Amino acid sequence: MGRGWVSPVEEGAPDGAQEPLRSIKILGTGVGLPPKVLTNKDLERMVDTTDDWITERTGIKARRIAADDVSTSDLCAEAVANACADAGIEPAEIDTLIVGTSTADTLFPSTACWTQKKLGIRGMPAFDVSAGCSGFVYGLEIASSLVAGGSAKRVAVVGGEVMSRVVNWKDRRTCVLFGDGAGAAIVGPGQGDSGMLASNWGADGNLAAILYQPAGGTQRPATHETVDELAHTVHMEGATVFKHAVVAMSQAAKSAMKDAGITPQDVSLLIPHQANRRIMTVARERMGLPEDKLYSVLHKYGNMSAATIPVALHEARKEGRVPDGSIVVLTAFGTGFTWGASILRW
Ligand code: UT7
């Protein structure tokens, strides 16, 4: 398992073993997606953009938008309830609740605690992971370590966001990219050779300001000025994020694949963070994987930050793309700058 910055991966024969690093299993998955759909055509009426530009530059056609009275924990609670039903357990049987989000309900307490309240459960530890779009992969890494170490048996890992509430709806460079939603997975002990074959995660805080929300925290508390300046919205250097995203996602995944002792031929499905079709394509090519192994829901939901991977994983499972024994590669990048990859054998 890799730690810290991923070293450049040499092509060639993998040297790792195929024994699961951690014998875990995803017992169920579920989503919480708001019903309201905002299409590119709708956006043409809101900002100076076109369906053609958005489709060509990003691959996004539509995204979901939460109703005014819906917060991140509502979507997370719905996703967890659905994942529990899929796993055949009650929410009260969860023994740890981890929420990956950058759009928390409140600065404190955590969105995980609000999610607990909305699920009507209590007692188990509940906490947020702040790793931006890598939040679900970070959460999965923590969950699988807890399960493999024997201190948890049913960990709910959720990625949930209401990005529409932190987007500047007058900034065409960012507002066309994001959507709202949540996805959850229940992680429990594995049997046989199912599990986490390898993983790789890291961060580089020197890149913190390429994608961030400048105001609202202790660096710059909310004032009339911060509100007037729209400093509570997403600030992003798009081209810089693009460049780092491609490198981080492909290197983290390649490094984890090497540690797992697998080749691109062994991979059944690649589920990358869904931010931009071009980022996913270049990362996939660098990993040596063919187009038909890339699973995408980006066109339907846009960039839901921490929610994209669990929502895509859920839909891939429901379409029968993740049969027993298949090897799934998850890889993500996000604000921080963070990255993470997991190699799972189902
Ligand atoms: O989860 C992580 C979140 N962030 C990301 O993943 C973002 C990564 N970056 C990207 O996906 C791309 O950089 C963007 C999609 C954000 C932008 O694509 P790009 O190909 O890098 O475009 P650009 O920023 O270089 O802009 C090209 C042109 C500019 O016009 P000029 O200066 O050439 O006249 C922009 O003003 O496109 C213009 N533009 C738009 N035009 C129509 C920017 N946004 C839009 C828009 N509609 N929505």
Short mmCIF file of C-alpha atoms and ligand atoms in Angstrom, two decimals:
data_model
loop_
_atom_site.label_atom_id
_atom_site.label_comp_id
_atom_site.label_asym_id
_atom_site.label_seq_id
_atom_site.Cartn_x
_atom_site.Cartn_y
_atom_site.Cartn_z
CA MET A 1 0.00 0.00 0.00
CA GLY A 2 1.46 3.33 -1.01
CA ARG A 3 1.76 6.37 1.23
CA GLY A 4 2.69 9.91 0.35
CA TRP A 5 3.46 11.09 -3.15
CA VAL A 6 3.27 8.30 -5.72
CA SER A 7 6.56 7.54 -7.34
CA PRO A 8 6.63 7.30 -11.14
CA VAL A 9 5.56 3.79 -12.02
CA GLU A 10 7.72 1.78 -14.35
CA GLU A 11 5.95 -0.17 -17.01
CA GLY A 12 6.66 -3.88 -16.99
CA ALA A 13 5.98 -6.99 -15.00
CA PRO A 14 4.15 -6.29 -11.75
CA ASP A 15 5.94 -7.54 -8.67
CA GLY A 16 3.17 -7.58 -6.06
CA ALA A 17 1.12 -10.53 -4.87
CA GLN A 18 -2.63 -10.98 -5.50
CA GLU A 19 -3.46 -11.79 -1.89
CA PRO A 20 -5.95 -9.18 -0.64
CA LEU A 21 -4.20 -6.58 1.44
CA ARG A 22 -7.38 -6.42 3.47
CA SER A 23 -10.12 -9.03 3.27
CA ILE A 24 -13.19 -6.82 3.06
CA LYS A 25 -16.40 -6.79 1.10
CA ILE A 26 -18.81 -4.12 -0.03
CA LEU A 27 -22.06 -5.55 1.33
CA GLY A 28 -24.37 -3.04 -0.34
CA THR A 29 -24.51 0.29 -2.15
CA GLY A 30 -27.13 3.02 -2.49
CA VAL A 31 -27.65 6.54 -3.73
CA GLY A 32 -29.54 9.71 -2.78
CA LEU A 33 -30.12 11.85 -5.85
CA PRO A 34 -32.40 14.89 -5.88
CA PRO A 35 -35.10 14.63 -8.57
CA LYS A 36 -34.63 18.08 -10.13
CA VAL A 37 -32.61 17.91 -13.37
CA LEU A 38 -30.75 20.95 -14.72
CA THR A 39 -29.73 20.46 -18.36
CA ASN A 40 -27.16 22.29 -20.46
CA LYS A 41 -30.06 23.87 -22.31
CA ASP A 42 -31.35 25.25 -19.00
CA LEU A 43 -27.87 26.69 -18.34
CA GLU A 44 -27.88 28.43 -21.73
CA ARG A 45 -30.68 30.59 -20.31
CA MET A 46 -28.73 31.37 -17.12
CA VAL A 47 -25.16 32.20 -18.27
CA ASP A 48 -23.29 32.89 -21.51
CA THR A 49 -22.68 29.26 -22.49
CA THR A 50 -23.85 26.62 -24.94
CA ASP A 51 -24.77 22.96 -24.78
CA ASP A 52 -22.05 22.35 -27.40
CA TRP A 53 -19.30 24.02 -25.33
CA ILE A 54 -20.21 22.14 -22.15
CA THR A 55 -20.57 18.80 -23.95
CA GLU A 56 -17.33 19.16 -25.89
CA ARG A 57 -15.17 20.48 -23.03
CA THR A 58 -16.59 18.35 -20.20
CA GLY A 59 -18.88 15.55 -21.43
CA ILE A 60 -21.62 16.76 -19.06
CA LYS A 61 -25.21 16.98 -20.35
CA ALA A 62 -27.21 17.33 -17.11
CA ARG A 63 -26.86 17.48 -13.34
CA ARG A 64 -29.17 17.13 -10.33
CA ILE A 65 -29.99 20.10 -8.08
CA ALA A 66 -31.20 19.77 -4.48
CA ALA A 67 -34.36 21.57 -3.38
CA ASP A 68 -33.85 24.60 -1.10
CA ASP A 69 -34.81 22.67 2.03
CA VAL A 70 -32.48 19.73 1.29
CA SER A 71 -28.96 19.71 2.75
CA THR A 72 -26.03 17.33 2.30
CA SER A 73 -27.06 15.15 5.25
CA ASP A 74 -30.51 14.55 3.71
CA LEU A 75 -28.90 13.09 0.59
CA CYS A 76 -26.36 11.14 2.70
CA ALA A 77 -29.12 9.69 4.90
CA GLU A 78 -31.07 8.58 1.83
CA ALA A 79 -27.96 6.97 0.31
CA VAL A 80 -27.10 5.15 3.56
CA ALA A 81 -30.68 3.90 4.01
CA ASN A 82 -30.66 2.56 0.45
CA ALA A 83 -27.22 0.96 0.89
CA CYS A 84 -28.39 -0.70 4.13
CA ALA A 85 -31.47 -2.08 2.34
CA ASP A 86 -29.20 -3.39 -0.43
CA ALA A 87 -26.96 -5.04 2.19
CA GLY A 88 -29.95 -6.47 4.06
CA ILE A 89 -29.22 -4.65 7.31
CA GLU A 90 -30.92 -1.95 9.36
CA PRO A 91 -29.23 1.47 9.64
CA ALA A 92 -28.97 0.89 13.42
CA GLU A 93 -26.64 -2.06 12.68
CA ILE A 94 -24.00 0.25 11.18
CA ASP A 95 -21.06 0.39 13.58
CA THR A 96 -19.18 3.37 12.05
CA LEU A 97 -20.44 6.21 9.85
CA ILE A 98 -17.98 8.11 7.65
CA VAL A 99 -19.07 10.98 5.39
CA GLY A 100 -16.78 12.44 2.73
CA THR A 101 -17.91 15.95 1.84
CA SER A 102 -16.74 19.48 1.04
CA THR A 103 -20.22 20.92 1.39
CA ALA A 104 -20.92 20.17 5.03
CA ASP A 105 -24.31 20.96 6.56
CA THR A 106 -22.53 23.12 9.14
CA LEU A 107 -18.87 23.82 10.02
CA PHE A 108 -19.66 21.92 13.19
CA PRO A 109 -20.93 19.42 14.04
CA SER A 110 -20.05 17.04 11.24
CA THR A 111 -22.41 16.14 8.42
CA ALA A 112 -22.03 12.54 9.64
CA CYS A 113 -23.69 13.52 12.94
CA TRP A 114 -26.55 15.28 11.10
CA THR A 115 -26.87 12.17 8.93
CA GLN A 116 -27.13 10.00 12.06
CA LYS A 117 -29.91 12.21 13.36
CA LYS A 118 -31.81 12.02 10.08
CA LEU A 119 -31.45 8.24 10.00
CA GLY A 120 -32.74 8.05 13.57
CA ILE A 121 -29.65 6.16 14.76
CA ARG A 122 -27.12 6.85 17.51
CA GLY A 123 -24.16 5.49 19.41
CA MET A 124 -21.72 4.49 16.67
CA PRO A 125 -18.80 6.83 15.88
CA ALA A 126 -19.67 9.29 13.13
CA PHE A 127 -17.25 11.69 11.48
CA ASP A 128 -16.50 13.57 8.26
CA VAL A 129 -13.51 13.19 5.98
CA SER A 130 -12.47 16.45 4.35
CA ALA A 131 -10.68 15.37 1.20
CA GLY A 132 -12.84 16.96 -1.47
CA CYS A 133 -13.59 14.73 -4.42
CA SER A 134 -11.24 12.06 -2.96
CA GLY A 135 -13.49 11.85 0.12
CA PHE A 136 -15.13 8.53 -0.72
CA VAL A 137 -11.82 6.81 -1.54
CA TYR A 138 -10.29 8.22 1.66
CA GLY A 139 -13.33 6.95 3.60
CA LEU A 140 -13.05 3.52 2.00
CA GLU A 141 -9.39 3.33 2.99
CA ILE A 142 -10.28 4.12 6.62
CA ALA A 143 -13.26 1.74 6.61
CA SER A 144 -11.33 -1.17 5.16
CA SER A 145 -8.54 -0.69 7.72
CA LEU A 146 -11.09 -0.62 10.57
CA VAL A 147 -12.79 -3.77 9.26
CA ALA A 148 -9.55 -5.63 8.53
CA GLY A 149 -8.24 -4.66 11.98
CA GLY A 150 -11.35 -6.14 13.59
CA SER A 151 -12.65 -2.95 15.21
CA ALA A 152 -15.67 -2.59 12.88
CA LYS A 153 -17.95 -4.93 10.93
CA ARG A 154 -20.43 -2.68 9.15
CA VAL A 155 -18.99 0.66 8.17
CA ALA A 156 -21.12 3.05 6.13
CA VAL A 157 -18.94 5.16 3.83
CA VAL A 158 -20.76 8.01 2.13
CA GLY A 159 -19.77 10.66 -0.38
CA GLY A 160 -22.36 13.43 -0.39
CA GLU A 161 -22.49 16.99 -1.69
CA VAL A 162 -24.79 19.89 -2.37
CA MET A 163 -22.37 21.66 -4.70
CA SER A 164 -25.14 23.88 -6.09
CA ARG A 165 -25.04 25.82 -2.81
CA VAL A 166 -21.35 26.81 -3.12
CA VAL A 167 -21.31 27.50 -6.85
CA ASN A 168 -21.29 31.04 -8.23
CA TRP A 169 -24.23 30.80 -10.62
CA LYS A 170 -22.92 33.79 -12.56
CA ASP A 171 -19.51 32.20 -13.27
CA ARG A 172 -19.82 30.13 -16.44
CA ARG A 173 -16.33 28.66 -15.89
CA THR A 174 -17.50 26.73 -12.83
CA CYS A 175 -21.28 26.65 -12.56
CA VAL A 176 -21.72 24.32 -15.53
CA LEU A 177 -19.52 21.64 -13.96
CA PHE A 178 -21.13 20.63 -10.69
CA GLY A 179 -24.15 18.70 -9.44
CA ASP A 180 -25.70 17.42 -6.19
CA GLY A 181 -26.00 13.87 -4.91
CA ALA A 182 -24.79 11.19 -2.51
CA GLY A 183 -23.63 7.61 -2.77
CA ALA A 184 -22.92 5.12 0.01
CA ALA A 185 -21.32 1.73 0.50
CA ILE A 186 -21.50 -0.63 3.48
CA VAL A 187 -18.09 -2.19 4.13
CA GLY A 188 -17.83 -5.46 6.06
CA PRO A 189 -15.50 -8.44 6.47
CA GLY A 190 -14.65 -10.29 3.25
CA GLN A 191 -14.54 -13.98 2.51
CA GLY A 192 -12.06 -15.91 0.40
CA ASP A 193 -10.04 -13.72 -1.89
CA SER A 194 -12.42 -10.74 -2.09
CA GLY A 195 -11.12 -7.48 -0.72
CA MET A 196 -8.85 -4.51 -1.11
CA LEU A 197 -5.90 -5.78 -3.16
CA ALA A 198 -3.95 -2.53 -2.78
CA SER A 199 -4.44 1.18 -2.34
CA ASN A 200 -2.58 4.44 -2.66
CA TRP A 201 -3.52 7.77 -1.15
CA GLY A 202 -1.88 11.09 -0.53
CA ALA A 203 -2.09 14.86 -0.54
CA ASP A 204 -0.11 17.99 -1.40
CA GLY A 205 -1.33 20.96 0.60
CA ASN A 206 0.95 23.28 -1.38
CA LEU A 207 -1.75 23.13 -4.06
CA ALA A 208 -4.56 24.06 -1.65
CA ALA A 209 -5.46 27.30 -3.42
CA ILE A 210 -5.98 25.89 -6.93
CA LEU A 211 -9.48 24.79 -5.91
CA TYR A 212 -11.06 26.15 -2.75
CA GLN A 213 -13.78 28.08 -0.98
CA PRO A 214 -11.91 31.16 0.31
CA ALA A 215 -14.27 32.39 3.05
CA GLY A 216 -16.36 30.98 5.87
CA GLY A 217 -13.59 29.31 7.88
CA THR A 218 -11.09 30.71 10.39
CA GLN A 219 -8.76 32.06 7.69
CA ARG A 220 -11.48 34.40 6.50
CA PRO A 221 -14.66 34.35 8.57
CA ALA A 222 -17.92 35.43 6.99
CA THR A 223 -18.43 39.20 6.78
CA HIS A 224 -20.58 41.44 4.62
CA GLU A 225 -17.49 41.91 2.41
CA THR A 226 -16.91 38.18 1.91
CA VAL A 227 -20.54 37.78 0.92
CA ASP A 228 -20.38 40.74 -1.47
CA GLU A 229 -17.18 39.34 -3.03
CA LEU A 230 -18.80 35.90 -3.50
CA ALA A 231 -15.86 34.51 -1.53
CA HIS A 232 -18.06 31.68 -0.23
CA THR A 233 -18.22 30.09 -3.67
CA VAL A 234 -15.94 27.70 -5.59
CA HIS A 235 -12.70 29.35 -6.75
CA MET A 236 -10.82 27.22 -9.23
CA GLU A 237 -7.85 27.42 -11.60
CA GLY A 238 -9.42 25.02 -14.09
CA ALA A 239 -6.43 24.31 -16.33
CA THR A 240 -4.08 23.76 -13.35
CA VAL A 241 -6.55 21.40 -11.68
CA PHE A 242 -6.91 19.54 -14.99
CA LYS A 243 -3.13 18.98 -15.27
CA HIS A 244 -2.69 17.75 -11.69
CA ALA A 245 -5.83 15.62 -11.86
CA VAL A 246 -4.59 13.58 -14.80
CA VAL A 247 -1.21 12.92 -13.17
CA ALA A 248 -2.58 12.16 -9.69
CA MET A 249 -5.37 9.83 -10.81
CA SER A 250 -3.24 7.83 -13.24
CA GLN A 251 -0.16 7.61 -10.98
CA ALA A 252 -2.12 6.64 -7.87
CA ALA A 253 -3.98 3.92 -9.80
CA LYS A 254 -0.87 2.62 -11.55
CA SER A 255 1.05 2.50 -8.30
CA ALA A 256 -1.79 0.60 -6.58
CA MET A 257 -2.13 -1.79 -9.55
CA LYS A 258 1.59 -2.51 -9.33
CA ASP A 259 1.34 -3.17 -5.59
CA ALA A 260 -1.64 -5.47 -6.25
CA GLY A 261 0.35 -7.43 -8.80
CA ILE A 262 -2.18 -6.89 -11.56
CA THR A 263 -1.86 -5.77 -15.17
CA PRO A 264 -4.34 -3.64 -17.15
CA GLN A 265 -5.70 -6.89 -18.64
CA ASP A 266 -6.77 -8.03 -15.15
CA VAL A 267 -8.89 -4.92 -14.57
CA SER A 268 -12.63 -5.42 -15.16
CA LEU A 269 -13.77 -1.84 -14.60
CA LEU A 270 -12.27 1.59 -13.97
CA ILE A 271 -14.40 4.03 -11.97
CA PRO A 272 -12.53 7.32 -11.77
CA HIS A 273 -13.73 10.52 -10.12
CA GLN A 274 -16.15 11.98 -12.65
CA ALA A 275 -15.16 15.61 -13.16
CA ASN A 276 -14.49 15.93 -16.86
CA ARG A 277 -14.66 13.40 -19.71
CA ARG A 278 -11.26 14.53 -21.03
CA ILE A 279 -9.58 14.07 -17.63
CA MET A 280 -11.04 10.56 -17.32
CA THR A 281 -9.97 9.65 -20.87
CA VAL A 282 -6.37 10.83 -20.53
CA ALA A 283 -6.02 9.14 -17.12
CA ARG A 284 -7.48 5.89 -18.53
CA GLU A 285 -5.06 5.98 -21.47
CA ARG A 286 -2.10 6.54 -19.14
CA MET A 287 -3.22 3.49 -17.17
CA GLY A 288 -3.21 1.39 -20.35
CA LEU A 289 -6.93 0.58 -20.13
CA PRO A 290 -9.30 0.38 -23.14
CA GLU A 291 -12.31 2.68 -23.43
CA ASP A 292 -14.88 -0.04 -22.71
CA LYS A 293 -13.43 -0.52 -19.19
CA LEU A 294 -14.19 3.08 -18.19
CA TYR A 295 -17.52 3.44 -16.39
CA SER A 296 -19.06 6.91 -16.45
CA VAL A 297 -22.23 8.57 -15.19
CA LEU A 298 -20.76 12.06 -15.69
CA HIS A 299 -23.10 12.95 -18.58
CA LYS A 300 -26.15 12.47 -16.30
CA TYR A 301 -24.95 13.93 -13.01
CA GLY A 302 -21.98 16.26 -13.62
CA ASN A 303 -19.25 16.57 -11.00
CA MET A 304 -20.81 15.65 -7.63
CA SER A 305 -17.39 15.80 -5.94
CA ALA A 306 -17.12 13.03 -3.28
CA ALA A 307 -20.37 11.45 -4.51
CA THR A 308 -19.31 10.64 -8.06
CA ILE A 309 -17.46 7.37 -7.36
CA PRO A 310 -20.05 5.74 -5.05
CA VAL A 311 -22.93 6.78 -7.33
CA ALA A 312 -21.10 5.36 -10.37
CA LEU A 313 -20.18 2.20 -8.42
CA HIS A 314 -23.81 1.68 -7.46
CA GLU A 315 -25.06 2.13 -11.02
CA ALA A 316 -22.33 -0.17 -12.39
CA ARG A 317 -23.37 -2.89 -9.91
CA LYS A 318 -27.04 -2.51 -10.81
CA GLU A 319 -26.15 -2.87 -14.51
CA GLY A 320 -24.30 -6.12 -13.76
CA ARG A 321 -20.87 -4.63 -14.57
CA VAL A 322 -19.35 -5.82 -11.24
CA PRO A 323 -19.77 -9.62 -11.06
CA ASP A 324 -18.16 -11.67 -8.29
CA GLY A 325 -14.42 -11.99 -8.82
CA SER A 326 -14.15 -8.85 -10.96
CA ILE A 327 -11.42 -6.34 -10.24
CA VAL A 328 -12.55 -2.71 -9.93
CA VAL A 329 -10.15 0.23 -9.87
CA LEU A 330 -11.36 3.40 -8.13
CA THR A 331 -9.23 6.50 -8.51
CA ALA A 332 -9.84 10.09 -7.45
CA PHE A 333 -8.35 13.55 -7.10
CA GLY A 334 -9.73 16.55 -5.29
CA THR A 335 -9.25 19.81 -3.47
CA GLY A 336 -6.37 19.73 -1.05
CA PHE A 337 -4.81 18.66 -3.37
CA THR A 338 -5.71 15.04 -2.55
CA TRP A 339 -5.69 11.77 -4.44
CA GLY A 340 -6.49 8.15 -3.77
CA ALA A 341 -6.87 4.84 -5.58
CA SER A 342 -8.31 1.50 -4.42
CA ILE A 343 -8.08 -1.85 -6.18
CA LEU A 344 -11.03 -4.02 -5.14
CA ARG A 345 -11.70 -7.65 -5.99
CA TRP A 346 -15.43 -8.29 -5.73
O1 UT7 B 1 -13.45 17.80 -8.98
C1 UT7 B 1 -12.49 18.72 -9.41
C2 UT7 B 1 -13.16 19.88 -10.02
N1 UT7 B 1 -12.56 20.56 -11.09
C3 UT7 B 1 -12.19 20.06 -12.27
O2 UT7 B 1 -12.10 18.90 -12.53
C4 UT7 B 1 -11.85 21.08 -13.33
C5 UT7 B 1 -10.71 20.70 -14.21
N2 UT7 B 1 -10.66 21.59 -15.36
C6 UT7 B 1 -11.51 21.47 -16.38
O3 UT7 B 1 -12.31 20.57 -16.42
C7 UT7 B 1 -11.38 22.46 -17.52
O4 UT7 B 1 -10.25 23.28 -17.29
C8 UT7 B 1 -12.65 23.35 -17.67
C9 UT7 B 1 -13.81 22.50 -18.18
C10 UT7 B 1 -13.01 24.00 -16.34
C11 UT7 B 1 -12.40 24.44 -18.70
O5 UT7 B 1 -12.03 23.86 -19.94
P1 UT7 B 1 -10.78 24.43 -20.74
O6 UT7 B 1 -10.69 23.66 -21.99
O7 UT7 B 1 -9.59 24.40 -19.80
O8 UT7 B 1 -11.26 25.89 -21.08
P2 UT7 B 1 -10.58 27.28 -20.68
O9 UT7 B 1 -10.72 27.55 -19.22
O10 UT7 B 1 -9.20 27.32 -21.28
O11 UT7 B 1 -11.49 28.31 -21.46
C12 UT7 B 1 -11.52 28.35 -22.88
C13 UT7 B 1 -12.52 29.42 -23.29
C14 UT7 B 1 -12.33 30.74 -22.57
O12 UT7 B 1 -12.61 31.78 -23.47
P3 UT7 B 1 -11.42 32.63 -24.16
O13 UT7 B 1 -10.67 33.24 -23.00
O14 UT7 B 1 -10.60 31.63 -24.91
O15 UT7 B 1 -12.16 33.59 -25.01
C15 UT7 B 1 -13.40 30.73 -21.50
O16 UT7 B 1 -13.81 32.01 -21.14
O17 UT7 B 1 -13.83 28.97 -22.97
C16 UT7 B 1 -14.50 29.99 -22.22
N3 UT7 B 1 -15.44 29.36 -21.32
C17 UT7 B 1 -16.71 29.08 -21.67
N4 UT7 B 1 -17.39 29.28 -22.81
C18 UT7 B 1 -18.66 28.86 -22.85
C19 UT7 B 1 -15.22 28.95 -20.05
N5 UT7 B 1 -16.36 28.38 -19.56
C20 UT7 B 1 -17.28 28.45 -20.55
C21 UT7 B 1 -18.61 28.04 -20.66
N6 UT7 B 1 -19.27 28.27 -21.81
N7 UT7 B 1 -19.26 27.42 -19.63
#
